[in-house]
mmCIF file of C-alpha atoms in Angstrom:
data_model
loop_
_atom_site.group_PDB
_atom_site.id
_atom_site.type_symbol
_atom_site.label_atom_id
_atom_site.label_comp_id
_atom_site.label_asym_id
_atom_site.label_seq_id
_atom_site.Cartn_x
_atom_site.Cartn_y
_atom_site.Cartn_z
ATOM 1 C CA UNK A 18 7.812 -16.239 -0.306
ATOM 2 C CA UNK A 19 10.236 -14.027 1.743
ATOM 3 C CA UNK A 20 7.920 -11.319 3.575
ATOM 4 C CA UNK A 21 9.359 -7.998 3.458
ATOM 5 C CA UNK A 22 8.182 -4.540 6.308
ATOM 6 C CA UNK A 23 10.466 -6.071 8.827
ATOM 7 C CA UNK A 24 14.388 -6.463 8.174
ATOM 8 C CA UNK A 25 14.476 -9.478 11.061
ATOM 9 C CA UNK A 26 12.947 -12.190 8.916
ATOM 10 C CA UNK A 27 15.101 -14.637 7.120
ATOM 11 C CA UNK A 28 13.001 -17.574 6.563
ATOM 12 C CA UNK A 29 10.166 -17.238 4.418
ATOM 13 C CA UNK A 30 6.347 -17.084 5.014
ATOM 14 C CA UNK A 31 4.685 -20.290 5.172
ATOM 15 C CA UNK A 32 1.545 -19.373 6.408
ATOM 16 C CA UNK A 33 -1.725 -17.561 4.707
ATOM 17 C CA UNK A 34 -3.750 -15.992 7.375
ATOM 18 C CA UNK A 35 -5.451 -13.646 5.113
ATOM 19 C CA UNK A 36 -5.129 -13.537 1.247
ATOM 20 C CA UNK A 37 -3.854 -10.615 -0.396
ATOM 21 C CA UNK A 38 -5.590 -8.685 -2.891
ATOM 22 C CA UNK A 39 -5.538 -6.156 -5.745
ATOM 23 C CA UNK A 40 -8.981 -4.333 -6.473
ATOM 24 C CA UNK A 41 -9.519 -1.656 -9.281
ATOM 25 C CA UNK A 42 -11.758 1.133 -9.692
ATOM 26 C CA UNK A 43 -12.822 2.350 -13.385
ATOM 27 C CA UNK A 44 -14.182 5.927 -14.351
ATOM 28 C CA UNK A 45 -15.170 6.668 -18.199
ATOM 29 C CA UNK A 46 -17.753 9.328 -20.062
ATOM 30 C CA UNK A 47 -16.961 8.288 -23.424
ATOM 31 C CA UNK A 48 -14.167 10.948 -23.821
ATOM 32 C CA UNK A 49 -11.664 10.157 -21.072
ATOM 33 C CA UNK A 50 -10.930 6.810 -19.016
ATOM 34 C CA UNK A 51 -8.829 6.369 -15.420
ATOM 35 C CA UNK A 52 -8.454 3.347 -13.594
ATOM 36 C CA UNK A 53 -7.392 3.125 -9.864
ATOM 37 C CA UNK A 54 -5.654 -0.401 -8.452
ATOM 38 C CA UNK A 55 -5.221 -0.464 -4.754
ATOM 39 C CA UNK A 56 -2.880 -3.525 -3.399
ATOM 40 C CA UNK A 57 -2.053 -5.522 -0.767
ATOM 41 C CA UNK A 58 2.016 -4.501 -1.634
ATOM 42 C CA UNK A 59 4.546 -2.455 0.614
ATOM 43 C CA UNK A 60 5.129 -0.537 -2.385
ATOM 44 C CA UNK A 61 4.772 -0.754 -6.524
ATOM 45 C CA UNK A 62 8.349 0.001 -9.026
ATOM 46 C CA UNK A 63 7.850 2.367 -11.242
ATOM 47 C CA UNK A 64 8.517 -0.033 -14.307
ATOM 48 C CA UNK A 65 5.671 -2.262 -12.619
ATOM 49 C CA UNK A 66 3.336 0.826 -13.257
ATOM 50 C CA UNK A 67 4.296 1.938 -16.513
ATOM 51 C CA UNK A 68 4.143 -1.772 -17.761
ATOM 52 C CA UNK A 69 0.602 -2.144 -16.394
ATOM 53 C CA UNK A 70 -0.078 1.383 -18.036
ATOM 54 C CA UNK A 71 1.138 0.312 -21.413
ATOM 55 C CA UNK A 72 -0.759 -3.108 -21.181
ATOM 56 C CA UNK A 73 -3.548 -1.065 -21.204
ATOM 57 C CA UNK A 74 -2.918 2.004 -23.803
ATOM 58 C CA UNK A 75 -5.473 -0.452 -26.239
ATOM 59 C CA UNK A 76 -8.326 0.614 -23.853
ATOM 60 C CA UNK A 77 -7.395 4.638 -23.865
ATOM 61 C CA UNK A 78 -6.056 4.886 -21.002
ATOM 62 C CA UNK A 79 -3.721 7.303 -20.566
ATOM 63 C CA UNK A 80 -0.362 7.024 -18.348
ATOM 64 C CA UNK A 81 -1.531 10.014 -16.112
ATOM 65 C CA UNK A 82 -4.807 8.459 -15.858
ATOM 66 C CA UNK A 83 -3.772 5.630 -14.289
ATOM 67 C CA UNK A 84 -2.469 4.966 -10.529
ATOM 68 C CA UNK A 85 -1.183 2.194 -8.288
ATOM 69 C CA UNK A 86 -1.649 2.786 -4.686
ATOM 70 C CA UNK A 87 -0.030 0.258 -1.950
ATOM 71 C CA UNK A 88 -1.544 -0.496 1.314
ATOM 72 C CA UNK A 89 2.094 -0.828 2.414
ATOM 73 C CA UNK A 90 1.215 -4.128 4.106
ATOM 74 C CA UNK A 91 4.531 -5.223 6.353
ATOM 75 C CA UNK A 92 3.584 -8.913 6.164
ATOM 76 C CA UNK A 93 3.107 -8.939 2.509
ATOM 77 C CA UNK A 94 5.324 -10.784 -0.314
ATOM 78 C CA UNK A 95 9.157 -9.091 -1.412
ATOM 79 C CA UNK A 96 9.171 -7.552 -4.354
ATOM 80 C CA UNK A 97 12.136 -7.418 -7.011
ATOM 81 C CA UNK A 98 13.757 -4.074 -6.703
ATOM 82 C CA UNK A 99 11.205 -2.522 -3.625
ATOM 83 C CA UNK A 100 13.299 -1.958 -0.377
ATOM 84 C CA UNK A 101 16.151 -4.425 -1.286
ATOM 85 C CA UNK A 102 18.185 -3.011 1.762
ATOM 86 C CA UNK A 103 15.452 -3.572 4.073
ATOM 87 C CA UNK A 104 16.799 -7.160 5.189
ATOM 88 C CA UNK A 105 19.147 -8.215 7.855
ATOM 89 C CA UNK A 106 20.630 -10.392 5.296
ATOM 90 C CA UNK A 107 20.227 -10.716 1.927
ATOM 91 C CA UNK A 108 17.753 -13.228 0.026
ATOM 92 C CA UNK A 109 19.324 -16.679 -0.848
ATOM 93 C CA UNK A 110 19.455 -17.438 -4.569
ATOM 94 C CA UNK A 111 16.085 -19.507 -4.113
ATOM 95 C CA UNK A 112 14.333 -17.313 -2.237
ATOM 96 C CA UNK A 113 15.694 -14.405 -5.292
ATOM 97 C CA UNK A 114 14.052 -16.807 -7.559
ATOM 98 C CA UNK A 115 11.099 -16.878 -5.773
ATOM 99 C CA UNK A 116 10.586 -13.157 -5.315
ATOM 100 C CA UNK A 117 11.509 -12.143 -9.070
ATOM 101 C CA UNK A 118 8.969 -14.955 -10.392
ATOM 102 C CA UNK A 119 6.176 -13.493 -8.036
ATOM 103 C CA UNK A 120 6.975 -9.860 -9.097
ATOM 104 C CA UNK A 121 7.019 -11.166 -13.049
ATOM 105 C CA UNK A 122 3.883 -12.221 -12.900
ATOM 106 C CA UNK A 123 2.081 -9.202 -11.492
ATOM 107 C CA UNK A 124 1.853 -6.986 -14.839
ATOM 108 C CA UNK A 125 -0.417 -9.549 -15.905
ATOM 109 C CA UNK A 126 -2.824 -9.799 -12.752
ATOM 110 C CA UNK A 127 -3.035 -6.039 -11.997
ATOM 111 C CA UNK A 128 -3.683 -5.814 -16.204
ATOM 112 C CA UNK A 129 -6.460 -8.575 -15.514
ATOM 113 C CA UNK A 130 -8.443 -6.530 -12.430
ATOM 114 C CA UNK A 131 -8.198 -3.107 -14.347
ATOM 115 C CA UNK A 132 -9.852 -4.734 -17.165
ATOM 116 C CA UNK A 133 -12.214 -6.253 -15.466
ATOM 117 C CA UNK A 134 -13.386 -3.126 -13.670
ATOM 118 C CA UNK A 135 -13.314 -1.248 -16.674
ATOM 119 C CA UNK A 136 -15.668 -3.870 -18.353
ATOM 120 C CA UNK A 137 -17.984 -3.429 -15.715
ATOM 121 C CA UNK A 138 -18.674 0.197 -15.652
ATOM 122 C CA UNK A 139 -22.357 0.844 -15.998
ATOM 123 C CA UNK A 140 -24.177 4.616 -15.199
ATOM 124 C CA UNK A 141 -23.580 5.510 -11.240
ATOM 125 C CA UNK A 142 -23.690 7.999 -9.398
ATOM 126 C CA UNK A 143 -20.293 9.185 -7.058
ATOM 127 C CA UNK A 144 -19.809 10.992 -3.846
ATOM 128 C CA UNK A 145 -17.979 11.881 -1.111
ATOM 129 C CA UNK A 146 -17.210 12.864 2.512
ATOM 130 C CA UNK A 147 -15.062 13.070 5.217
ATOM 131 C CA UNK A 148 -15.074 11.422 8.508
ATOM 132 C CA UNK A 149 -12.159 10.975 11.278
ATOM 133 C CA UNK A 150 -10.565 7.732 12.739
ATOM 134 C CA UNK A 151 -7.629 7.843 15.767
ATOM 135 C CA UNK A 152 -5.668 5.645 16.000
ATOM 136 C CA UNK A 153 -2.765 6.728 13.703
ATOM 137 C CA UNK A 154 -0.377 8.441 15.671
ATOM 138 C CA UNK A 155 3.355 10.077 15.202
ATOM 139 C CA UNK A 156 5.928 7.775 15.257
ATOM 140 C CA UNK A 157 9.066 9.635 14.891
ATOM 141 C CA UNK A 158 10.446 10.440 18.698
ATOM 142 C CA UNK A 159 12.482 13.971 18.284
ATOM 143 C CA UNK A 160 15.264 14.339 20.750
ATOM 144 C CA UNK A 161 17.279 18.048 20.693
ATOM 145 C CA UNK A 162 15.492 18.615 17.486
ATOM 146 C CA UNK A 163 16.851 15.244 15.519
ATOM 147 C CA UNK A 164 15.154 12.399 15.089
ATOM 148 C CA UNK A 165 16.277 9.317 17.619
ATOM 149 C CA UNK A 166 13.870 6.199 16.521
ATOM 150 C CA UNK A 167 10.714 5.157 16.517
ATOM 151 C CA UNK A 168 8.197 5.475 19.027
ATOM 152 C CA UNK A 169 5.129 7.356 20.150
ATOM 153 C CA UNK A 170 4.708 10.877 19.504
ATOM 154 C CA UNK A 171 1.613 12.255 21.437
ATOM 155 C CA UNK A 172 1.886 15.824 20.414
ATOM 156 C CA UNK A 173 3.314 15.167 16.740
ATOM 157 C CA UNK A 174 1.885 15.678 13.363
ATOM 158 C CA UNK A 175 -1.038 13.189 12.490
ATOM 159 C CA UNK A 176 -3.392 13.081 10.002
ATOM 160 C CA UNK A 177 -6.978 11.440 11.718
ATOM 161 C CA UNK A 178 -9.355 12.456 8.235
ATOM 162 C CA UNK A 179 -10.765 9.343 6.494
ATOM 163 C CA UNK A 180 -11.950 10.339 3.103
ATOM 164 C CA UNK A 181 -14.555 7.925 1.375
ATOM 165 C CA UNK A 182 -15.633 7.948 -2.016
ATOM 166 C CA UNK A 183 -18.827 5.885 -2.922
ATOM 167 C CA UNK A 184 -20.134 4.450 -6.155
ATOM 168 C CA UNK A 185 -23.407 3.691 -6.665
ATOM 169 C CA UNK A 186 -25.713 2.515 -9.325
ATOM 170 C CA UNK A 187 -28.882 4.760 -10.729
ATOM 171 C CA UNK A 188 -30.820 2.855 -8.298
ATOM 172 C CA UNK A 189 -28.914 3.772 -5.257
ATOM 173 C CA UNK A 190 -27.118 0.354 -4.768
ATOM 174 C CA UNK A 191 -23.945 0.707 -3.277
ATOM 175 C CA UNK A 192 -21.298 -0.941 -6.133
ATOM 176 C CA UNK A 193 -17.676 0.427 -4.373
ATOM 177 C CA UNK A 194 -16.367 2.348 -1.693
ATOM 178 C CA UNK A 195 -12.675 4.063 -1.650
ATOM 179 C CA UNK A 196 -11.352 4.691 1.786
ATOM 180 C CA UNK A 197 -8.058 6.488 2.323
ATOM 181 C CA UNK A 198 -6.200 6.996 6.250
ATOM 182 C CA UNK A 199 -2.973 7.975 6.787
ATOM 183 C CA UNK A 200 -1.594 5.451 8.557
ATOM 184 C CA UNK A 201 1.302 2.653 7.839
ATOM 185 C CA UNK A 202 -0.115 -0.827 7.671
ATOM 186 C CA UNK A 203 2.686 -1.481 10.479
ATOM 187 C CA UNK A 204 0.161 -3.590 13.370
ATOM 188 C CA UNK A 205 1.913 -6.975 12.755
ATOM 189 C CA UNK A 206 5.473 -6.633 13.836
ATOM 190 C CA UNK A 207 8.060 -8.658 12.576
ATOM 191 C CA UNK A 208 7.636 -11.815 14.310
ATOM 192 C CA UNK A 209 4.723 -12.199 12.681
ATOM 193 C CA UNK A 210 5.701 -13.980 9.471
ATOM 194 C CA UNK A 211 2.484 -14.458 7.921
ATOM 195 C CA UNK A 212 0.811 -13.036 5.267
ATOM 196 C CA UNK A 213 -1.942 -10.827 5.693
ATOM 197 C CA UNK A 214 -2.931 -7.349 4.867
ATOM 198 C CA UNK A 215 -3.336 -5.658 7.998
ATOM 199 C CA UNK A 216 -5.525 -3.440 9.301
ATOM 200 C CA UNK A 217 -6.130 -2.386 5.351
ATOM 201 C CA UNK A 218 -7.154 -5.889 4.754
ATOM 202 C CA UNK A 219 -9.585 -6.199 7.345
ATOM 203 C CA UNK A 220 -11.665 -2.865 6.693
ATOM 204 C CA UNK A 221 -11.825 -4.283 3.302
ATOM 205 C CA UNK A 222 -13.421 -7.239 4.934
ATOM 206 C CA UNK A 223 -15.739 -5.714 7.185
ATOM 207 C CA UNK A 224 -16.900 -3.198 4.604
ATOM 208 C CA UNK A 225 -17.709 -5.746 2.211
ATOM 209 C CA UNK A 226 -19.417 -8.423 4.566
ATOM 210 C CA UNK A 227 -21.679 -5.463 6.093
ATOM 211 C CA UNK A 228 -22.434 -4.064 2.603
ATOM 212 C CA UNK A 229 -22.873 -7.281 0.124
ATOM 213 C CA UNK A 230 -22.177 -6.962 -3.674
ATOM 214 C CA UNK A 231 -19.780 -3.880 -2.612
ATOM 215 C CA UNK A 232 -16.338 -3.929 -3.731
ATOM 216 C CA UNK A 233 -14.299 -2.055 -0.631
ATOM 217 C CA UNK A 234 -10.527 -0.400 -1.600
ATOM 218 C CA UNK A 235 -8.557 0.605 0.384
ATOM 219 C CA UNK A 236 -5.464 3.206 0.269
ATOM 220 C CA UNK A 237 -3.170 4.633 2.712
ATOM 221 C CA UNK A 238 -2.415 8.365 2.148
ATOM 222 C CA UNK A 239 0.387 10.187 3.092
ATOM 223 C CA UNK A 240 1.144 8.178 6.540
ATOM 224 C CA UNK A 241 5.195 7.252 6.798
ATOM 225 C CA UNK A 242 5.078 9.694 10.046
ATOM 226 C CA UNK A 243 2.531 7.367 11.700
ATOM 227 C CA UNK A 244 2.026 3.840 13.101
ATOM 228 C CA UNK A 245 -1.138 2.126 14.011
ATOM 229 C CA UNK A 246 -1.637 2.860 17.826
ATOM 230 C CA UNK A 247 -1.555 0.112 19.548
ATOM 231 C CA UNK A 248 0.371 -2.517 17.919
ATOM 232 C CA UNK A 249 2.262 -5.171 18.546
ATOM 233 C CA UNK A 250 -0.605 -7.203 19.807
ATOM 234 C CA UNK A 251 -1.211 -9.068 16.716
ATOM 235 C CA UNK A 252 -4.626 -9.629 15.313
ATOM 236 C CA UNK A 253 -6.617 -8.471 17.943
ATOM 237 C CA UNK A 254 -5.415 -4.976 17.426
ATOM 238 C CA UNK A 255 -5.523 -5.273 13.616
ATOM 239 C CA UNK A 256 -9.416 -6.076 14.203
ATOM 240 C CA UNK A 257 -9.824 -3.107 16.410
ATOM 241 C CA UNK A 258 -8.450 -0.616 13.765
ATOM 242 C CA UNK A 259 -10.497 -2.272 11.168
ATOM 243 C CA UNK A 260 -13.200 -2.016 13.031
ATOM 244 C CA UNK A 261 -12.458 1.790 13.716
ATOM 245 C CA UNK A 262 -12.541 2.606 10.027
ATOM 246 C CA UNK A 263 -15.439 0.501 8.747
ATOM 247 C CA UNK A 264 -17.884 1.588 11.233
ATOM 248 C CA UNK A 265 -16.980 4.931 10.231
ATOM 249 C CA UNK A 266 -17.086 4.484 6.769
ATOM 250 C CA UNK A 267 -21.066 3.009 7.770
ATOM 251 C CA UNK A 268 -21.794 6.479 9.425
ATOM 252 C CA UNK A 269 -20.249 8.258 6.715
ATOM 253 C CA UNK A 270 -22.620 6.781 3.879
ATOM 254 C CA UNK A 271 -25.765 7.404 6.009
ATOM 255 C CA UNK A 272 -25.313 10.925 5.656
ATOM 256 C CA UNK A 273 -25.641 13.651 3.116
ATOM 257 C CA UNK A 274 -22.611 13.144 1.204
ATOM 258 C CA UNK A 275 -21.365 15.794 -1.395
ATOM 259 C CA UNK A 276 -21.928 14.966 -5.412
ATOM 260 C CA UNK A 277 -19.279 14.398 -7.965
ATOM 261 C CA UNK A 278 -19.991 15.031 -11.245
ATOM 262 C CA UNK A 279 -17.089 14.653 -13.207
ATOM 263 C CA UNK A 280 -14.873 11.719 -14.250
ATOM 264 C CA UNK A 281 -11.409 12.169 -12.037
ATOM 265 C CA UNK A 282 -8.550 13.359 -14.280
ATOM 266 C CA UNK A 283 -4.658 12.697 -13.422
ATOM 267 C CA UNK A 284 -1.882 13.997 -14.356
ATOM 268 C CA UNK A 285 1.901 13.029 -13.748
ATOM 269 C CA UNK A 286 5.318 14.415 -13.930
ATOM 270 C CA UNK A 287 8.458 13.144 -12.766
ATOM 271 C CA UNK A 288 9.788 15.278 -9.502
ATOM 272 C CA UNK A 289 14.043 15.523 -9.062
ATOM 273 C CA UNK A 290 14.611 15.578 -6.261
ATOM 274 C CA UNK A 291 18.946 16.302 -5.303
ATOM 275 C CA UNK A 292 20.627 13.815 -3.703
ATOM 276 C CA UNK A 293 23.072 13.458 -0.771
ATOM 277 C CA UNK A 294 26.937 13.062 -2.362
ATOM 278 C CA UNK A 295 27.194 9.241 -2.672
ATOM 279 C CA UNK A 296 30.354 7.369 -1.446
ATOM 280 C CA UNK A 297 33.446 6.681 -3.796
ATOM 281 C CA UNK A 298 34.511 3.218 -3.878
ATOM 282 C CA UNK A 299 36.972 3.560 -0.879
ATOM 283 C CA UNK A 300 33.924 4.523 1.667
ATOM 284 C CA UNK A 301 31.874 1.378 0.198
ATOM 285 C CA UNK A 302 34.826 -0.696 0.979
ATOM 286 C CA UNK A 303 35.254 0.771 4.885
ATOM 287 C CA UNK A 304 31.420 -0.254 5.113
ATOM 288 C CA UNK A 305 31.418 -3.415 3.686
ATOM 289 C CA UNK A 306 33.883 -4.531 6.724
ATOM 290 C CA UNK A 307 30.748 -4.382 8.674
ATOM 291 C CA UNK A 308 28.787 -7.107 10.015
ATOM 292 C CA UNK A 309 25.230 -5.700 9.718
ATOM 293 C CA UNK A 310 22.815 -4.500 7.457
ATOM 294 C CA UNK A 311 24.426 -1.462 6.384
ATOM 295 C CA UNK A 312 27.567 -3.887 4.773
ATOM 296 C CA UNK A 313 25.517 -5.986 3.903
ATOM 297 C CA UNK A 314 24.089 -3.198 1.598
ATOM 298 C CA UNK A 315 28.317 -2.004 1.015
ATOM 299 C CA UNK A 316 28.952 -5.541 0.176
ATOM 300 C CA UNK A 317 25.866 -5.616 -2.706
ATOM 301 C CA UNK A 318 26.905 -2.354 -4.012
ATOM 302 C CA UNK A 319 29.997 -3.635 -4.750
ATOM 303 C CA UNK A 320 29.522 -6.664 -6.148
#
């Protein structure tokens, strides 16, 4: 399948160099139920979500009660209708067929692992704490106030908390731990056209091989202003961040960690947000004249 992260790659991915996956955690006290799915995915459509929510009304879960959360993976698979307009070039009518088939199928696998979790809830106990991990760092390089590319930041806004949340049964076994950083999942660059999960993917690794029986999620938090620092030097640095985060997550569950005694409740509403005027027809036209990405996207409008 076409990878998507990077707009540079045309061919697709032919090579598996870690699989991808989609784990869900399942809270219930008889009266309420909520279900979280983290994924190896750059990003989830909304109609993905609410189909996977209404696959599952049967079990009473409610819409606001239920969340997908991306690891934003950049050498993960396309999805139909998530960043269309990232490519150089647009997807060949096999390589379409491709994507939309993968996508089609995923209602019914991300259905499968929320039911499977919520089958397999038992009495535990849940808690949480807060450790640090540094190597997110601002990527947005600010010039005379505006924003010029993307680079290194020292002095801009980062986010180094690592939140954990850990599940365990009434005899202390650890079942699942939830880690979130805010960080993109941005080590491999685009010339790596591979799948894998990142550094995401590999703290899910670590955590589980160190603590067997454990499921390990992973999530992402509010990190589009930051890049994994360093990258660029392929695996070795995606190991190195892994390793950051798991060996943190290890300290974090050694220590007194606070008590939660209450099933997490969601909620969701729908946010407008106002929009830039869009171009008429004429303007699409002008752009479409373009050899790049930007007529590329004119050209698609269009047609």
């Amino acid at each position: 399948i076409r990878l998507t992260g990077y707009g540079n790659r045309v061919e697709p991915a032919g090579d598996v160099r870690q699989r991808l996956w989609a784990r869900a955690l399942a809270f219930g006290d008889g009266r309420r139920t909520a279900v979280l799915i983290t994924a190896d995915l750059i990003g989830v459509p909304r109609r993905l979500s609410d189909d996977v929510a209404r696959r599952l009304a049967d079990a009473g879960l409610e819409r606001g009660n239920f969340a997908i959360s991306a690891t934003h993976t950049h050498t993960g698979p396309s999805l139909s209708g998530v960043l269309p307009y990232i490519f150089s070039s647009p997807a060949t009518p096999p390589q379409q067929a491709v994507i939309d088939k993968y996508t089609n199928r995923l209602s019914g696998l991300l259905e499968k692992v929320a039911r499977a979790a919520m089958a397999d809830r038992k009495p535990s106990q849940l808690a949480g704490a807060q450790g640090r991990a540094g190597f997110a760092a601002n990527r947005r390089v600010v010039k005379g106030g505006k924003w010029t590319g993307f680079g290194i930041t020292p002095d801009g806004a980062v986010d180094h908390d690592l939140p954990i949340l850990a599940v365990r049964g009434t005899d202390g076994t650890l079942r699942a731990v939830l880690v979130s950083y805010a960080c993109h999942a941005t080590t491999l660059e685009g010339r790596d056209n591979f799948i894998h999960g990142d550094w995401p993917g590999v703290t899910r690794e670590l955590i589980q091989k160190r603590h067997p029986g454990a499921i390990a999620l992973v999530a992402i938090g509010t990190g589009a202003d930051s890049n994994p620092n360093p990258r660029g030097g392929g695996l070795p640095d995606v190991e190195r961040h892994a390793e950051a985060v798991a060996a943190e997550v290890d300290r974090l569950l050694t220590t007194s960690m606070r008590r939660i005694r209450s099933v997490p409740e969601g909620r969701l509403r729908d946010i407008d947000l106002p929009l830039a005027p869009l171009p008429d027809r004429a303007d699409w036209e002008a752009l479409a004249k373009r050899d790049d990405p930007t007529g590329f996207q004119a050209r698609d409008i269009l047609r």
